[in-house]
CSV table of C-alpha atoms in Angstrom, one decimal:
chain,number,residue,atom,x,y,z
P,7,UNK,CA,-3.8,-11.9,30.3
P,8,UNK,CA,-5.3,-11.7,27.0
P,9,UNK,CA,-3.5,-9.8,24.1
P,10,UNK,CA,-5.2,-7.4,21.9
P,11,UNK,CA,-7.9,-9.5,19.4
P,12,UNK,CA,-9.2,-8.0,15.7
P,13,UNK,CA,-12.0,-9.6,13.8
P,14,UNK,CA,-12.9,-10.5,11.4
P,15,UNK,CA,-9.4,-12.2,10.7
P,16,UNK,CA,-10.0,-12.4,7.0
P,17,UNK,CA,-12.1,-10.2,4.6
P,18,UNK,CA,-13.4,-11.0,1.1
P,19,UNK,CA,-15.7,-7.6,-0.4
P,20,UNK,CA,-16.3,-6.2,-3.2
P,21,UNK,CA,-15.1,-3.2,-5.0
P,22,UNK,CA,-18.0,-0.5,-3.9
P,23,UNK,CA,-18.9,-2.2,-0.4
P,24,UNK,CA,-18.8,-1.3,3.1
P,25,UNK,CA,-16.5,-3.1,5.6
P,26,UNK,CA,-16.2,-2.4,8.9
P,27,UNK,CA,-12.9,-3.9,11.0
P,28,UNK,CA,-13.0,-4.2,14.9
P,29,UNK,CA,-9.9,-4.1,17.7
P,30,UNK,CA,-10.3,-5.4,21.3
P,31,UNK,CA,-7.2,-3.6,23.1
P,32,UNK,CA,-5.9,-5.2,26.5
P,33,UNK,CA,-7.6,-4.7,28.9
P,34,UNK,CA,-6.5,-0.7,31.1
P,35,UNK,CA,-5.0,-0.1,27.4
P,36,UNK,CA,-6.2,3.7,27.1
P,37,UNK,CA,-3.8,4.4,24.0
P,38,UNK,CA,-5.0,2.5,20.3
P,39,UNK,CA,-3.4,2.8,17.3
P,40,UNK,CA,-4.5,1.7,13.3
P,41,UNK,CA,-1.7,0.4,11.2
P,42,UNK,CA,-2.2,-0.7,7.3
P,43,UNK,CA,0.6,-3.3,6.3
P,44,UNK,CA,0.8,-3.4,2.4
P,45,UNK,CA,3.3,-4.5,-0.2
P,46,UNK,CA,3.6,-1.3,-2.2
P,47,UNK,CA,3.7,1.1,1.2
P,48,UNK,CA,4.7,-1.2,4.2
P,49,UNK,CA,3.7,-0.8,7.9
P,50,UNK,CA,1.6,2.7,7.8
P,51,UNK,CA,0.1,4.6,10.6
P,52,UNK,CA,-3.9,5.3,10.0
P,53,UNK,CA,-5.2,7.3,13.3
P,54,UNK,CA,-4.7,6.8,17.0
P,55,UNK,CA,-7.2,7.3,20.2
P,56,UNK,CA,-6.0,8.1,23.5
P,57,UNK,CA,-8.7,8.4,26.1
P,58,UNK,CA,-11.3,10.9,25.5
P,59,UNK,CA,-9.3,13.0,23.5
P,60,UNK,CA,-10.3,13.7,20.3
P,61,UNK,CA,-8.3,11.1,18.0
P,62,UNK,CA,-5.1,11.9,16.0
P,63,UNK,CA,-6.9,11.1,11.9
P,64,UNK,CA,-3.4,12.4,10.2
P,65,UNK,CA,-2.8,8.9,8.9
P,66,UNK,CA,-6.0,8.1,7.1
P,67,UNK,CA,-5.5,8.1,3.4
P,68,UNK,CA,-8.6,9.5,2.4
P,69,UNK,CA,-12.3,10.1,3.8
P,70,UNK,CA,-13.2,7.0,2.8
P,71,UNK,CA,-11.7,6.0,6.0
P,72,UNK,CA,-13.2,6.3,9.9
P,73,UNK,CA,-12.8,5.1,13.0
P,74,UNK,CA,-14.8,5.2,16.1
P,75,UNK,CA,-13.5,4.0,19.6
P,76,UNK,CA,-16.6,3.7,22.0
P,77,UNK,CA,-16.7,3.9,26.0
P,78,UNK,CA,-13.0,4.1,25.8
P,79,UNK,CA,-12.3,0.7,24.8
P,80,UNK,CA,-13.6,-1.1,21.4
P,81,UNK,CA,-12.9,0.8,18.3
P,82,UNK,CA,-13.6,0.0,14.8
P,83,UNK,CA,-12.3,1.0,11.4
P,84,UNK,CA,-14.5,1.7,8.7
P,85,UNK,CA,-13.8,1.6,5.0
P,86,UNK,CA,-16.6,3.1,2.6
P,87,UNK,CA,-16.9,2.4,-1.0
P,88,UNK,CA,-14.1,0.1,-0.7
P,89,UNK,CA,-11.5,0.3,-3.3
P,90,UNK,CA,-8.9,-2.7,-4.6
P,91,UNK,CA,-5.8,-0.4,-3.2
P,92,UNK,CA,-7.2,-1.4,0.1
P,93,UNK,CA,-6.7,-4.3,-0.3
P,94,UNK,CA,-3.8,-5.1,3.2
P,95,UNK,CA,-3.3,-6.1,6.6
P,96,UNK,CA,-5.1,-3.7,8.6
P,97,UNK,CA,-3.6,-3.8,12.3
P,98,UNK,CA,-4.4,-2.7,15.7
P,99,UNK,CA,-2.3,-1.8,18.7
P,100,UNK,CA,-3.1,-0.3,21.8
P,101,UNK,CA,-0.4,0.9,24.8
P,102,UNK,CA,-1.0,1.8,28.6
P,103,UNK,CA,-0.1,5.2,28.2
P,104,UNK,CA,2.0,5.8,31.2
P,105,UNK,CA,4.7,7.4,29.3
P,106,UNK,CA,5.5,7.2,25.5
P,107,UNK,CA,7.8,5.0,25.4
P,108,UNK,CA,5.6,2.1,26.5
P,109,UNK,CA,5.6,-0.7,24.3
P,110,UNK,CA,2.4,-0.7,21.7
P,111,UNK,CA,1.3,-4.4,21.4
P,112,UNK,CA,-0.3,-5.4,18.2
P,113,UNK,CA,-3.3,-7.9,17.1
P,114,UNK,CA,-3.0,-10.5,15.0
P,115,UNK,CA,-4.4,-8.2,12.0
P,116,UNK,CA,-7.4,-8.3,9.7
P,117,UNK,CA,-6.5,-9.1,6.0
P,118,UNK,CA,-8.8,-7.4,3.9
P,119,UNK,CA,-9.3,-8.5,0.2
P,120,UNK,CA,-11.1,-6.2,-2.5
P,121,UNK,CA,-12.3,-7.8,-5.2
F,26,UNK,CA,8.9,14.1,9.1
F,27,UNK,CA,10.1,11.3,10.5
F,28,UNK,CA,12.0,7.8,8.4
F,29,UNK,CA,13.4,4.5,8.8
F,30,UNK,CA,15.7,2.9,6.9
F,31,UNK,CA,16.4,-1.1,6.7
F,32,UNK,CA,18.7,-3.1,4.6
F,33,UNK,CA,17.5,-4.4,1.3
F,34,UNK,CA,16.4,-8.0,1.6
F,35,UNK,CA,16.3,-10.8,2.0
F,36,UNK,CA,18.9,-12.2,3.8
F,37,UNK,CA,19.7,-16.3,3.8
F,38,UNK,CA,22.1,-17.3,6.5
F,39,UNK,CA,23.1,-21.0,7.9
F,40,UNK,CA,22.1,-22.2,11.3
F,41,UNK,CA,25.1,-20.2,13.8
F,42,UNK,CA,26.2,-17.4,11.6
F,43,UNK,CA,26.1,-14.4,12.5
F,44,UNK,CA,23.4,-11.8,12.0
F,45,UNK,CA,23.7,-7.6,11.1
F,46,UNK,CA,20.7,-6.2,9.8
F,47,UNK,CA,21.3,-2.8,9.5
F,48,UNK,CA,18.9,0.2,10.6
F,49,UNK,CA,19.2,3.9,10.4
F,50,UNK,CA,16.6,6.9,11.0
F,51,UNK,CA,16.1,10.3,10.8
F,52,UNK,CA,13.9,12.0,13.3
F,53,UNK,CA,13.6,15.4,15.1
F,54,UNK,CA,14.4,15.5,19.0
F,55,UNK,CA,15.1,12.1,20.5
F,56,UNK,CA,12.9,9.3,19.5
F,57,UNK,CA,13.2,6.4,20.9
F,58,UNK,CA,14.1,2.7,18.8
F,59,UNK,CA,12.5,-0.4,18.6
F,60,UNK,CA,12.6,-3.8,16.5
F,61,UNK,CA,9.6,-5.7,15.9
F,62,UNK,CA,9.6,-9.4,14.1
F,63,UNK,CA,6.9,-10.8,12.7
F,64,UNK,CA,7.0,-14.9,12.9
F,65,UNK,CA,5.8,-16.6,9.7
F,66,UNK,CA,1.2,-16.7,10.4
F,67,UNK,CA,1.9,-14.5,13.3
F,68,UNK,CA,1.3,-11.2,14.5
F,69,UNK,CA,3.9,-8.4,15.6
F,70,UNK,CA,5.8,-8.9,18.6
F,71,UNK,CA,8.4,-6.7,20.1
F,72,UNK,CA,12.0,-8.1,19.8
F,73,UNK,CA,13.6,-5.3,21.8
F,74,UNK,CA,13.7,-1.4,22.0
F,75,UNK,CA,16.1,1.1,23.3
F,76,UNK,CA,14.8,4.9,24.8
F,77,UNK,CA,18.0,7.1,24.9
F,78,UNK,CA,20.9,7.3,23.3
F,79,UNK,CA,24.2,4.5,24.1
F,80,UNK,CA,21.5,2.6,25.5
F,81,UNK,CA,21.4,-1.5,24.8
F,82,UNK,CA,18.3,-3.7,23.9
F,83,UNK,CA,18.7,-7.5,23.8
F,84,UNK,CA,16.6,-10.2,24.3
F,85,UNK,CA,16.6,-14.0,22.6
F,86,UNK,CA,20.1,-13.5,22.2
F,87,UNK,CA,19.1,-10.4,19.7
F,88,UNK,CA,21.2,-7.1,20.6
F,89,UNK,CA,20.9,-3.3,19.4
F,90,UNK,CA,22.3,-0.2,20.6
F,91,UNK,CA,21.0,3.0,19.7
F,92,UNK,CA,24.2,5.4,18.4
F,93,UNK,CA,23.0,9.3,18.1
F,94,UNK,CA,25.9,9.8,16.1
F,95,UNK,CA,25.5,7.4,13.3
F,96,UNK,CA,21.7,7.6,13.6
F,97,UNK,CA,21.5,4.3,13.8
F,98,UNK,CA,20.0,0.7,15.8
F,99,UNK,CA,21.6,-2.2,13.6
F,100,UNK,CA,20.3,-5.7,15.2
F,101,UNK,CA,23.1,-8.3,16.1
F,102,UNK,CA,23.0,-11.6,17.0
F,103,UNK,CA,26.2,-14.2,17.3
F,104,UNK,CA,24.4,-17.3,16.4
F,105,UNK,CA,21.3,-17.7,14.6
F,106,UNK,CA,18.6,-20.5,14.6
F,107,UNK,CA,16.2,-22.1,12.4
F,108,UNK,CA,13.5,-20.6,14.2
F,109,UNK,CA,14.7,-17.0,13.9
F,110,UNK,CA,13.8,-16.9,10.2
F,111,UNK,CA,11.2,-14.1,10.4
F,112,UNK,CA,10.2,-10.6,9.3
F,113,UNK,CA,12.3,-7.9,11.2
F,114,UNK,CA,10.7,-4.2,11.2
F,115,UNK,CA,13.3,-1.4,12.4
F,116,UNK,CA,11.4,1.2,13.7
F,117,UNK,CA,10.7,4.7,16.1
F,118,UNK,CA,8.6,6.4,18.1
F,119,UNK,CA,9.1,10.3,17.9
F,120,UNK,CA,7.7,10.8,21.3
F,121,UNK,CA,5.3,13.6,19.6
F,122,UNK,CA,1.8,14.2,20.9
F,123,UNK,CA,0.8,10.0,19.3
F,124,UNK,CA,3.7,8.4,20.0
F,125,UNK,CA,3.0,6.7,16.4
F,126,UNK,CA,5.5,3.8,15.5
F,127,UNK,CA,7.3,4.6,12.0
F,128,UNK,CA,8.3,1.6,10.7
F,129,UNK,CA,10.9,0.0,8.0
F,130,UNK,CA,10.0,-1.7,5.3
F,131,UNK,CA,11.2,-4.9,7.3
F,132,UNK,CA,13.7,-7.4,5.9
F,133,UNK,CA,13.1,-11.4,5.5
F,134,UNK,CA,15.3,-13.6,7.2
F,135,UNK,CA,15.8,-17.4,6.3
F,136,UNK,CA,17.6,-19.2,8.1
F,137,UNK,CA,18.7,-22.9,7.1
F,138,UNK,CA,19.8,-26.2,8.9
């Protein structure tokens, strides 16, 4: 089946700008997770959804950072006033959620470029 | 809070030799262990993982077994290929309330004919 699919795959914006980053999880997924792979801080965890609960945010580095995940399925991250530290690999996985030790798959990533 | 810790890199070995990349972690309770490598223009992809302690992950010819007592999930393999140079990521999952993956800060392999 299909795996889980982020667009845009590359970003160019600059400094100041909005950008908005999308995740398609598999398909029965109910569990997404952001990740932000850097050079200076690695693989980082951002926020995580899990049904209709109200999402785990403890990751985000600052409020310039949101993410919606609508119907359950399709979420986007949203970066305001973007800044050239966030500048990365911004990555999405999602998990079935039958126990937590499932295996998170992850999308190719969305490389984000601040200029 | 949570920590992973991988083996300064990176690592150049010939085609055959053998592979140790070591891992170790600190966590609360009983997290369970995973490696994920990341193929050169590729995405992440689970290697293997391991849920309780003494167990055994292996796959592609890749083994790690998780040891409570050393707090640690080194990644083994007899005889390396070309096509195993990649980026290996060591990392857990404390079982908390997000089951959110802490990662390494993953370690190049290169691997030559």
């Amino acid at each position: 089946g299909a795996g889980v699919s982020q667009s845009p795959s590359n970003k160019v914006t600059e400094k100041g700008k909005d950008v908005e980053l999308r995740c398609d999880p598999i398909s029965g997924h109910t569990a997404l997770y952001w990740y932000r792979q850097s050079l200076g801080q690695g693989l980082e965890f951002l926020i995580y959804f899990q049904g209709n609960s109200a999402p785990d945010k403890s990751g985000l580095p600052s409020d310039r950072f949101s993410a919606e995940r609508t119907g359950g399925s399709v979420s986007t991250l949203t970066i305001q006033r973007t800044q050239q530290e966030d500048s990365a690999v911004y990555l999405c996985a999602s998990r079935r959620e039958i126990a937590g030790t499932d295996t998170q798959y992850f999308g190719p990533g969305t490389r984000l470029t601040v200029l | 809070g949570d920590s992973v810790t991988q083996m300064e890199g990176p690592v150049t070995l010939s085609e055959e030799a053998f592979l140790t990349i070591n891992c170790t972690y600190t966590a609360t309770g009983y997290p369970s262990l995973f490696w994920y490598v990341q193929y050169p223009g590729e995405g992440l992809q689970l290697l293997l993982k391991a849920t309780k302690a003494d167990d055994k992950g292996s796959n592609k010819g890749f083994e790690a077994t998780y040891r409570k007592e050393t707090t640690s999930f080194h990644l083994e393999k007899g005889s390396v290929q070309v096509s195993d140079s990649a980026v290996y990521f060591c990392a857990l999952s404390g079982g908390g309330a997000n089951s959110k993956l802490t990662f390494g800060k993953g370690i190049t392999l290169s691997v030559r004919p």
